[in-house]
Short mmCIF file of C-alpha atoms in Angstrom, two decimals:
data_model
loop_
_atom_site.label_atom_id
_atom_site.label_comp_id
_atom_site.label_asym_id
_atom_site.label_seq_id
_atom_site.Cartn_x
_atom_site.Cartn_y
_atom_site.Cartn_z
CA MET A 1235 197.18 -22.34 168.67
CA THR A 1236 199.93 -24.23 171.45
CA ALA A 1237 202.28 -26.66 169.87
CA GLU A 1238 199.80 -28.97 172.39
CA MET A 1239 196.80 -27.44 170.33
CA LEU A 1240 199.46 -28.38 166.89
CA SER A 1241 201.04 -32.05 168.38
CA TYR A 1242 197.16 -32.73 169.39
CA LEU A 1243 196.02 -32.36 165.43
CA ASP A 1244 198.45 -33.65 163.42
CA ALA A 1245 198.53 -37.25 165.85
CA SER A 1246 194.68 -37.18 165.56
CA GLN A 1247 194.30 -37.10 161.06
CA GLU A 1248 194.52 -40.83 160.42
CA GLU A 1249 191.27 -40.91 162.45
CA LEU A 1250 189.69 -37.70 161.02
CA LYS A 1251 190.15 -38.96 157.91
CA GLN A 1252 188.68 -42.44 159.15
CA LEU A 1253 185.68 -40.34 161.27
CA ILE A 1254 185.35 -37.80 158.11
CA ARG A 1255 184.78 -41.85 155.99
CA ASP A 1256 182.68 -43.19 158.63
CA LEU A 1257 180.45 -40.53 158.88
CA CYS A 1258 180.15 -39.13 155.31
CA ALA A 1259 178.86 -43.28 154.42
CA ILE A 1260 176.02 -42.44 156.70
CA PRO A 1261 172.96 -41.18 155.38
CA ALA A 1262 171.25 -38.52 156.94
CA PRO A 1263 168.88 -36.54 154.69
CA SER A 1264 167.48 -33.39 156.10
CA HIS A 1265 164.68 -34.30 159.14
CA HIS A 1266 166.20 -37.83 159.39
CA GLU A 1267 169.84 -37.77 161.02
CA GLU A 1268 169.38 -40.35 163.32
CA LYS A 1269 171.19 -42.94 162.30
CA ARG A 1270 174.22 -39.92 162.36
CA VAL A 1271 173.19 -38.58 165.56
CA ALA A 1272 173.71 -42.09 167.48
CA PHE A 1273 177.08 -42.72 165.83
CA ILE A 1274 178.28 -38.64 167.32
CA CYS A 1275 176.82 -39.64 170.59
CA ASP A 1276 177.97 -43.10 170.18
CA TRP A 1277 180.99 -41.90 169.94
CA LEU A 1278 181.15 -39.04 172.30
CA LYS A 1279 180.12 -41.46 175.23
CA LYS A 1280 183.09 -43.92 174.19
CA HIS A 1281 185.58 -40.62 174.35
CA GLY A 1282 184.18 -39.60 177.77
CA VAL A 1283 181.83 -37.46 176.87
CA GLU A 1284 179.75 -37.33 180.47
CA LYS A 1285 177.24 -34.80 179.10
CA VAL A 1286 175.26 -35.50 176.25
CA ILE A 1287 172.61 -33.39 175.48
CA VAL A 1288 169.97 -34.62 172.72
CA ASP A 1289 166.40 -32.77 172.29
CA GLU A 1290 163.16 -34.09 170.02
CA ALA A 1291 165.07 -32.28 167.11
CA LEU A 1292 167.80 -34.02 167.86
CA ASN A 1293 170.17 -31.30 167.90
CA VAL A 1294 173.29 -32.24 170.15
CA CYS A 1295 174.89 -30.32 172.59
CA VAL A 1296 177.69 -30.49 174.60
CA PRO A 1297 178.47 -28.62 176.99
CA PHE A 1298 181.94 -27.85 179.09
CA GLY A 1299 181.72 -25.53 181.65
CA CYS A 1300 178.25 -23.81 181.01
CA ASP A 1301 176.82 -24.79 184.18
CA GLY A 1302 175.87 -21.33 185.99
CA SER A 1303 177.43 -19.37 182.89
CA ASP A 1304 175.46 -16.59 180.55
CA ASP A 1305 178.57 -15.87 178.24
CA ILE A 1306 179.37 -19.48 176.04
CA THR A 1307 181.16 -19.38 173.33
CA VAL A 1308 179.07 -21.75 170.55
CA TYR A 1309 180.71 -23.82 167.48
CA MET A 1310 178.33 -25.93 165.11
CA ALA A 1311 177.98 -27.77 162.26
CA HIS A 1312 175.25 -29.73 160.62
CA THR A 1313 174.83 -33.01 160.35
CA ASP A 1314 172.05 -33.32 157.80
CA VAL A 1315 173.15 -33.54 154.02
CA VAL A 1316 170.90 -32.10 151.25
CA PHE A 1317 170.98 -35.45 149.71
CA PRO A 1318 167.17 -37.78 149.22
CA ASP A 1319 169.51 -41.27 149.61
CA THR A 1320 168.92 -43.37 153.11
CA THR A 1321 171.09 -45.65 151.62
CA PRO A 1322 174.65 -45.83 152.06
CA LEU A 1323 176.53 -42.91 150.48
CA PRO A 1324 179.98 -43.62 148.82
CA VAL A 1325 182.83 -42.16 149.84
CA VAL A 1326 185.62 -42.22 147.33
CA GLU A 1327 189.11 -41.27 148.37
CA GLN A 1328 191.39 -39.85 145.24
CA ASP A 1329 195.30 -38.45 145.35
CA GLY A 1330 194.62 -37.66 149.18
CA LYS A 1331 191.64 -35.96 149.26
CA LEU A 1332 188.05 -37.33 150.36
CA PHE A 1333 184.85 -37.17 147.70
CA ALA A 1334 181.27 -37.99 149.02
CA PRO A 1335 178.13 -36.09 148.99
CA GLY A 1336 178.25 -33.44 152.08
CA VAL A 1337 181.88 -34.28 152.61
CA GLY A 1338 182.89 -30.24 153.00
CA ASP A 1339 179.08 -29.24 154.05
CA ASP A 1340 179.43 -30.36 157.21
CA THR A 1341 180.25 -33.41 157.02
CA ALA A 1342 184.29 -32.72 158.31
CA ASN A 1343 183.13 -29.43 160.69
CA VAL A 1344 181.22 -32.08 162.42
CA VAL A 1345 184.12 -35.03 162.58
CA ALA A 1346 186.06 -31.19 163.59
CA LEU A 1347 183.66 -31.14 166.64
CA MET A 1348 183.78 -34.81 168.16
CA LEU A 1349 187.68 -34.25 167.88
CA CYS A 1350 187.35 -31.12 170.02
CA ALA A 1351 184.95 -32.32 172.36
CA LYS A 1352 188.06 -35.61 172.86
CA TYR A 1353 190.61 -32.48 172.85
CA LEU A 1354 188.54 -30.28 175.81
CA LEU A 1355 187.46 -33.67 178.10
CA LYS A 1356 191.57 -33.27 178.49
CA HIS A 1357 191.90 -30.20 178.19
CA ILE A 1358 188.58 -28.04 180.26
CA PRO A 1359 188.56 -24.97 178.97
CA ARG A 1360 188.81 -21.34 180.69
CA GLU A 1361 185.48 -20.25 179.36
CA PRO A 1362 182.78 -22.58 179.07
CA VAL A 1363 182.18 -23.97 175.33
CA MET A 1364 178.78 -25.25 173.76
CA LEU A 1365 179.79 -27.64 170.41
CA VAL A 1366 176.40 -28.24 169.42
CA PHE A 1367 175.30 -30.52 166.00
CA TYR A 1368 172.50 -29.57 164.94
CA GLY A 1369 169.81 -30.61 161.77
CA ASP A 1370 169.17 -28.79 158.97
CA HIS A 1371 167.44 -25.29 161.10
CA LEU A 1372 168.76 -22.83 163.48
CA PRO A 1373 170.10 -24.22 167.25
CA THR A 1374 170.13 -20.60 168.36
CA MET A 1375 166.36 -20.07 167.81
CA GLN A 1376 163.60 -22.81 166.68
CA MET A 1377 165.22 -26.44 167.71
CA SER A 1378 161.56 -28.28 167.12
CA ASP A 1379 158.35 -27.21 167.60
CA THR A 1380 158.43 -26.43 170.95
CA SER A 1381 161.98 -25.89 172.10
CA LEU A 1382 164.54 -23.12 171.45
CA LEU A 1383 167.66 -24.15 172.10
CA TYR A 1384 168.28 -21.21 174.95
CA ALA A 1385 165.31 -22.38 176.66
CA THR A 1386 166.63 -26.55 176.44
CA LEU A 1387 170.01 -25.89 178.23
CA GLY A 1388 167.70 -24.17 180.71
CA ARG A 1389 169.26 -20.11 179.69
CA VAL A 1390 165.70 -18.51 180.06
CA ALA A 1391 162.73 -19.14 181.60
CA SER A 1392 161.10 -20.05 178.57
CA ASN A 1393 159.85 -21.07 175.30
CA ASP A 1394 158.13 -17.93 173.97
CA SER A 1395 161.35 -15.44 173.36
CA LEU A 1396 158.56 -12.31 173.19
CA SER A 1397 158.60 -12.86 177.65
CA TRP A 1398 162.02 -13.15 177.70
CA SER A 1399 163.87 -9.75 179.81
CA PRO A 1400 166.57 -7.93 178.52
CA GLU A 1401 168.87 -9.84 181.35
CA GLU A 1402 168.00 -13.55 179.42
#
């Protein structure tokens, strides 16, 4: 990790904590991540991310330098929590630590990816990178009843994985 990256991480600590508080308070039971997805998309766009892809299953994909590339590094975190609550969830801070339903599974990682997106806007990676915020399913496979991540991004000809060629 470069000194510049470490400096960014250090300078982002308060924003990181506030984003965790904000995101943890938004209920997101499995298959009902709409409010969190809206928050994530709004935040990304507010910070200058122009290409935000949201599919019908509410997976959010943010590509950096992926156009025309077959070799993409993907970083992922899931947006749902296993709690069925649809009311705001409690967030408690004790001794500098945050406690809330889903904070460590996986809200803190969602926030880390959000801050990565902000960093990558100013420090375009040399290799293609995709940030994926997904619900409770495997985005590299089935994103919804009708789409796969790779087909949605145009990496393969169709959603029918059995018809993919070895090159795909």
